[in-house]
Short mmCIF file of C-alpha atoms and ligand atoms in Angstrom, two decimals:
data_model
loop_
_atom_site.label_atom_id
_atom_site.label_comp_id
_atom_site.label_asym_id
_atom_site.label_seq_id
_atom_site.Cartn_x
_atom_site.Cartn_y
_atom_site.Cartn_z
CA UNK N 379 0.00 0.00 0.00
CA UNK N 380 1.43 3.20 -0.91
CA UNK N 381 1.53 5.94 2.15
CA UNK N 382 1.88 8.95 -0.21
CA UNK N 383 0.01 11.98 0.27
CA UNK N 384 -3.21 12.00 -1.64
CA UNK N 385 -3.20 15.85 -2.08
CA UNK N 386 -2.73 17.54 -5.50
CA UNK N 387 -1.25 20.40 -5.39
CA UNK N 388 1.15 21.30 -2.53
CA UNK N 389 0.99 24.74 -1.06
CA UNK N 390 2.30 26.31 2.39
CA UNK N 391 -1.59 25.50 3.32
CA UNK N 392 -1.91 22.08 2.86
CA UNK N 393 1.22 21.72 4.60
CA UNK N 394 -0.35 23.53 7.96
CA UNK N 395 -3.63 21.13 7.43
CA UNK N 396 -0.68 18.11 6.89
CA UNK N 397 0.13 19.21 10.95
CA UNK N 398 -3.28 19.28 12.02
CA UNK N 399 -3.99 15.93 11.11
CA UNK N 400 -0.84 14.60 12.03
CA UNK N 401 0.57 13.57 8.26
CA UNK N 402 4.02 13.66 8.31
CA UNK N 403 5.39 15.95 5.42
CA UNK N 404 7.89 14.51 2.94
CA UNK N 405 10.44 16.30 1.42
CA UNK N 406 13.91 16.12 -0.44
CA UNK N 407 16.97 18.59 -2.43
CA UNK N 408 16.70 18.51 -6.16
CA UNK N 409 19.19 20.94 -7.90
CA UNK N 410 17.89 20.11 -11.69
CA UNK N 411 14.79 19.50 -14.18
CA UNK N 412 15.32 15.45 -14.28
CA UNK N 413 16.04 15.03 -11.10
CA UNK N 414 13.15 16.95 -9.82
CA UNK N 415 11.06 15.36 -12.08
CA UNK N 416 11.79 11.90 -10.53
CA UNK N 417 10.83 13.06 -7.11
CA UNK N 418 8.00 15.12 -8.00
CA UNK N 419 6.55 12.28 -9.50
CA UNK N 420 7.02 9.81 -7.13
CA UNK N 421 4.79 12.12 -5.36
CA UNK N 422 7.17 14.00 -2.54
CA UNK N 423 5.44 16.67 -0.82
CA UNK N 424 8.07 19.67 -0.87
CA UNK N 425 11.15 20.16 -2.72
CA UNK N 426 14.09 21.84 -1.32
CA UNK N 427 16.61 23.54 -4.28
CA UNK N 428 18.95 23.63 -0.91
CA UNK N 429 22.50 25.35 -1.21
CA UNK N 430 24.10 22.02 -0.66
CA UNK N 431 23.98 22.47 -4.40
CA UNK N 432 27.38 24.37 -3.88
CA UNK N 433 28.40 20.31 -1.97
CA UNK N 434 26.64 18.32 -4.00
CA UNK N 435 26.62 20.37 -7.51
CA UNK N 436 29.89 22.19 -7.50
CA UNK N 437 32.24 20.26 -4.94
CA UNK N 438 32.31 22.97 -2.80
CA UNK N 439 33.66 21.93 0.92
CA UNK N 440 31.21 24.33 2.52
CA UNK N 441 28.01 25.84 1.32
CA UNK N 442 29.52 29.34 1.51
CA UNK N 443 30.77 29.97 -2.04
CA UNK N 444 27.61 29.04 -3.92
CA UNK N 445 25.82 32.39 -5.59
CA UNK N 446 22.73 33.83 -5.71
CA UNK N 447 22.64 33.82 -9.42
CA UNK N 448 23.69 29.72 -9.44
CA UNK N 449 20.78 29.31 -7.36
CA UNK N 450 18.03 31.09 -9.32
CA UNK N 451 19.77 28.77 -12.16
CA UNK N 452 19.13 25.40 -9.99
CA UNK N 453 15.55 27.22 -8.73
CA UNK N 454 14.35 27.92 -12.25
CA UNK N 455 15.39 24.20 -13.50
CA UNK N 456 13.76 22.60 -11.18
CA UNK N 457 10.26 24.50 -11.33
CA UNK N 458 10.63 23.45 -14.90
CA UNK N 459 10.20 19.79 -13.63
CA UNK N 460 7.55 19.91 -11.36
CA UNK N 461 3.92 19.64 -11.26
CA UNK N 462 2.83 18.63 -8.12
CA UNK N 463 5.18 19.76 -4.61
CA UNK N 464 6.03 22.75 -3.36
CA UNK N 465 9.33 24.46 -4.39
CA UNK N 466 11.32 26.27 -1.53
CA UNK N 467 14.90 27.69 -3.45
CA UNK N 468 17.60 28.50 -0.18
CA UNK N 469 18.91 32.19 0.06
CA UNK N 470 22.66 31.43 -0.29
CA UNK N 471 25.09 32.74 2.41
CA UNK N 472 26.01 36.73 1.64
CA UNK N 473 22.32 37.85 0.41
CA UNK N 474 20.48 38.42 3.20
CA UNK N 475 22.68 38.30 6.24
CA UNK N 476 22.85 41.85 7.86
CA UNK N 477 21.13 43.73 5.32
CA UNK N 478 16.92 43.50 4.96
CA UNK N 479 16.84 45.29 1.93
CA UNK N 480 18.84 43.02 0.45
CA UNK N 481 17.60 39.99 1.45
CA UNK N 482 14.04 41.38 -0.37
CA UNK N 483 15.36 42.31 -3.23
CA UNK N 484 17.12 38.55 -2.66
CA UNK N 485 14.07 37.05 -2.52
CA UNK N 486 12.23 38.83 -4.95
CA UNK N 487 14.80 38.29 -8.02
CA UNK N 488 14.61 34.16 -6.56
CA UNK N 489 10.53 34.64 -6.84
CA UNK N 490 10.52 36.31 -10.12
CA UNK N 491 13.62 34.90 -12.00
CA UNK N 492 12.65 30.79 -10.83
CA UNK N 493 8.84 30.60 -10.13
CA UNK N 494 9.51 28.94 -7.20
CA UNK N 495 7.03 28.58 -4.00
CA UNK N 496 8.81 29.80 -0.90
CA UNK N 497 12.36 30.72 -0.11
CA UNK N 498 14.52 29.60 2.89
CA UNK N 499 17.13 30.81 5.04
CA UNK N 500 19.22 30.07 8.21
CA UNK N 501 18.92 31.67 11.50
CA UNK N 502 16.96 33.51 14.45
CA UNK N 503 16.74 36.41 15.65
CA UNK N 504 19.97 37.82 14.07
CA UNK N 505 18.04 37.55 10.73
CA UNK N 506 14.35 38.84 12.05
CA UNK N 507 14.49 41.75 10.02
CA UNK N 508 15.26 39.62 7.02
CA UNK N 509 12.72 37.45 7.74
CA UNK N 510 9.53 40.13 8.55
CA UNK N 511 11.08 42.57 5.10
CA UNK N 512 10.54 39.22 2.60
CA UNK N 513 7.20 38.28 4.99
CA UNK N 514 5.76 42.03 3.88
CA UNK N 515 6.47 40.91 0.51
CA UNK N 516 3.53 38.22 0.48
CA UNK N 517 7.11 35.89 0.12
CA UNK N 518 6.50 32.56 2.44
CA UNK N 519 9.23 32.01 4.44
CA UNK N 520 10.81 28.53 5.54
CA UNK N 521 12.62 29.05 8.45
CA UNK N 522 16.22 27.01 9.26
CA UNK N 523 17.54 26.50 12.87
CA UNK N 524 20.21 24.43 14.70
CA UNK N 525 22.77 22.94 12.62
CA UNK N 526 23.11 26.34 10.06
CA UNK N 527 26.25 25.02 7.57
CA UNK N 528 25.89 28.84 6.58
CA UNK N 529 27.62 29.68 10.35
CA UNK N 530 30.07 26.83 9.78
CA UNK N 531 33.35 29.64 10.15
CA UNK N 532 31.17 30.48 13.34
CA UNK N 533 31.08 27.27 15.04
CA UNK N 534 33.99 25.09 13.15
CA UNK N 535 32.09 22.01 13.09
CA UNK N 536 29.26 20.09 11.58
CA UNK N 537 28.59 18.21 15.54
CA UNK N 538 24.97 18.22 16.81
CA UNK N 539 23.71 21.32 17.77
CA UNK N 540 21.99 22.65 20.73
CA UNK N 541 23.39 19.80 23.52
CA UNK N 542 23.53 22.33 26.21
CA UNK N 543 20.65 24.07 27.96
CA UNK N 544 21.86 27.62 26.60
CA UNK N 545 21.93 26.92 22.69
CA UNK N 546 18.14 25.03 23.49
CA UNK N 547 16.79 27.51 25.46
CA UNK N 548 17.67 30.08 22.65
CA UNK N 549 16.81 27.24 20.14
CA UNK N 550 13.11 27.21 21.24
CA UNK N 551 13.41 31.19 21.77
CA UNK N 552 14.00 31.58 18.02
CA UNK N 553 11.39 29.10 16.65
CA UNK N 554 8.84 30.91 18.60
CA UNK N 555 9.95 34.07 16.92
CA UNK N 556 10.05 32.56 13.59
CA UNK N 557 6.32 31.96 13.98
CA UNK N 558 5.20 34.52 15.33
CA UNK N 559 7.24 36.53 12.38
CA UNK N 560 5.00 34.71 10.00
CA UNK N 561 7.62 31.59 8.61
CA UNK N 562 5.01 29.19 7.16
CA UNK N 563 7.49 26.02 8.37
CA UNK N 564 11.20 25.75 9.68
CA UNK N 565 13.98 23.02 9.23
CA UNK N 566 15.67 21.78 11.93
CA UNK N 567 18.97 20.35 11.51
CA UNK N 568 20.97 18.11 13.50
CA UNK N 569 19.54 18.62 17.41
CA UNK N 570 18.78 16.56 20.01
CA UNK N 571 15.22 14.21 19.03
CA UNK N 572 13.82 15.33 22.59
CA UNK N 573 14.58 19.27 21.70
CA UNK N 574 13.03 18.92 18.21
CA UNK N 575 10.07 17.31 19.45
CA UNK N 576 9.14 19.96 22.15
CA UNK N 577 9.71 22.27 19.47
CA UNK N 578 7.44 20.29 16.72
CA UNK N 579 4.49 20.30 19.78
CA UNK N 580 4.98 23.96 21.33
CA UNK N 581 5.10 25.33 17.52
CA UNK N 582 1.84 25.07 15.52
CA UNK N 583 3.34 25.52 12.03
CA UNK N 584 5.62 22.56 10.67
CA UNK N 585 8.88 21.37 11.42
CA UNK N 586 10.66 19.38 9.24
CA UNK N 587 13.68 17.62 10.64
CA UNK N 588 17.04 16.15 9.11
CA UNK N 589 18.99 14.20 12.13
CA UNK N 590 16.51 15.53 14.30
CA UNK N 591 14.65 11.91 14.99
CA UNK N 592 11.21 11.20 14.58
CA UNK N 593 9.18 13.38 16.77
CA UNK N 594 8.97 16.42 13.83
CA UNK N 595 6.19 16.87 11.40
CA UNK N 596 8.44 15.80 8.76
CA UNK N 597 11.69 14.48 7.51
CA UNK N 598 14.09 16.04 4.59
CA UNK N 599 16.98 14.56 3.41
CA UNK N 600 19.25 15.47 0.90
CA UNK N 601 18.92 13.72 -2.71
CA UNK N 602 22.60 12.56 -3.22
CA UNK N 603 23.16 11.11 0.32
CA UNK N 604 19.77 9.19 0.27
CA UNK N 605 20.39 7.44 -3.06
CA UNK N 606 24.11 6.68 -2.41
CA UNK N 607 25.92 8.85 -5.08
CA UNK N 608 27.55 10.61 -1.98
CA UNK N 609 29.65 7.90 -0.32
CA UNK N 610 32.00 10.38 1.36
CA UNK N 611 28.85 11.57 3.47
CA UNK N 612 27.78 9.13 6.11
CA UNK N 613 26.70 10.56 9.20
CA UNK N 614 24.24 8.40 11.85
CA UNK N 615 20.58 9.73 10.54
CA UNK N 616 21.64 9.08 7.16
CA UNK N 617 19.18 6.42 5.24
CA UNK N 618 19.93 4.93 2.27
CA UNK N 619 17.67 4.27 -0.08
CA UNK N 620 20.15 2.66 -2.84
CA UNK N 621 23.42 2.39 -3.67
CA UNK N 622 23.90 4.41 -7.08
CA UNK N 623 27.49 5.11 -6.83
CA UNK N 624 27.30 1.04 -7.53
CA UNK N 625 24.81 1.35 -10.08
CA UNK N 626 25.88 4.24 -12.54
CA UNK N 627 30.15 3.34 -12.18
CA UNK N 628 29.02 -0.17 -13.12
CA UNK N 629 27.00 0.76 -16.15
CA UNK N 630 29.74 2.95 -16.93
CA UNK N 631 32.14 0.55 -16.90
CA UNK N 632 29.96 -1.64 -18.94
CA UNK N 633 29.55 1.26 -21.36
CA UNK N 634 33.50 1.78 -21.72
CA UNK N 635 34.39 -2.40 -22.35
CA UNK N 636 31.45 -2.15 -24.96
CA UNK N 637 32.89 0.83 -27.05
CA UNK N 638 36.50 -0.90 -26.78
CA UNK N 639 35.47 -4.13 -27.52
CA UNK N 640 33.60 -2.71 -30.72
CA UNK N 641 30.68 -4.40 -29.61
CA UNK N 642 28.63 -0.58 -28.99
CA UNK N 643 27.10 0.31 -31.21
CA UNK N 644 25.84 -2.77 -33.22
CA UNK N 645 23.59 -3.07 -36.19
CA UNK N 646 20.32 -2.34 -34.87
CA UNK N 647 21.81 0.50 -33.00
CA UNK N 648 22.72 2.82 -36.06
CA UNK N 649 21.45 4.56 -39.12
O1 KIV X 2140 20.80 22.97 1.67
C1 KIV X 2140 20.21 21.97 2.08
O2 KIV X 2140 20.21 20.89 1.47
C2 KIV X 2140 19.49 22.08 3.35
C3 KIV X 2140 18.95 20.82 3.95
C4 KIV X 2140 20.04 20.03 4.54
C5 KIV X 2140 17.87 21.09 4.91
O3 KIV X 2140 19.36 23.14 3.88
#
């Protein structure tokens, strides 16, 4: 039996009703039109056009030197490829920290330029005024806390997040204010599965969680890692779904003995 939402069309809506009635949202990265084809139609519920891109994509060790004109490029191919989930492009690092006009006029040039649903950055209260400026917009806003890889020069390492009472005390501080800004959902990344699920119950708009166990109103992973063409990338929430890296460097090596052993292309397989 498949458990896939029966809803059409996603919006920031059915996502709130998705809460209410307790179905857990699904959602995963695409950076491209096939790929998000793929998961659109297998019927995922949001799709994140996350700045993991610049890991994933470019090779980048951080998520720091991706653009905001690479990611209107990734934003705008994937809307191309989807009929069905809600698209949410990330506000890369440098285009909205510190500055509220510019994170509009950010989030307005991702809006018009990729079609895309929602945008999403990372942090609290230091970005608030970010946050409320796009809000006043009519712009929905997915929210990011915990684990930011944007901070990564702040903090120097990719551990859990929010451990002590401090950082979870201004962990549930900032979620609250996220809300109450307006954020229509909010990521949270690599915390403790006892924080995230106080948070999921105190909050009522959506949390969706990536190593931040079950107790969130949904799960998002990203694309590469969950179909093993990252192997480099294997940290303990981690699922994988298959084991591509196998797959496509076997069929690639099948590929290369058939063009030197003449036997590619054959008869039937040319003009
Ligand atoms: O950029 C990204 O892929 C993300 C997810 C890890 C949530 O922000």
């Amino acid at each position: 039996m498949s458990t896939q939402s029966t809803v059409k069309v996603v919006t920031t809506h059915v996502l709130s009703e998705m809460k209410l009635r307790g179905e857990k949202i699904s959602m995963l990265t695409a950076y491209d039109y096939s790929m998000a084809r793929i998961v659109d139609a297998a019927g995922i519920d949001v799709i994140l056009v996350g700045d993991s891109a610049s890991n994933v994509m470019a090779g980048h060790e951080t998520t720091l030197p991706i653009t905001l004109d690479q990611m209107i490029y990734h934003g705008a191919s994937v809307v191309r490829g989807v009929k069905r989930a809600l698209v949410v492009v990330d506000l890369p690092f440098g285009s909205y920290q510190g500055n509220s006009k510019e994170a509009l006029s950010s989030a307005i040039r991702i809006m018009k330029e990729t079609a895309a649903d929602a945008v999403k950055l990372e942090g609290g209260i230091e970005v608030i005024e970010s946050i409320k400026r796009i809000l006043s917009a009519g712009i929905p806003v997915m929210g990011h806390l915990g684990l930011t890889p944007q901070s990564i020069h702040k903090f120097g390492t990719y551990t859990v997040r929010a451990k002590e009472e401090a950082e979870a005390q201004k962990l549930i501080e900032d979620a609250h204010l996220l809300e109450e800004a307006g954020c229509f959902a909010m990521v949270l990344e690599k915390i403790p599965a006892a924080l995230a699920e106080k948070v999921s119950k105190e909050l009522t708009i959506p949390t969706i969680g990536i190593g931040a166990g079950g107790g969130t109103d949904g799960q998002v992973l990203v694309i590469h890692d969950m179909l093993g063409i990252n192997r480099e990338f294997s940290p303990r929430f981690l699922r994988r779904y298959a084991d591509l890296y196998s797959t496509m460097t076997e069929a690639v090596g099948h590929y290369i003995d058939d063009v030197k052993n003449r036997d590619f292309p054959n008869e039937k397989e040319q003009y």
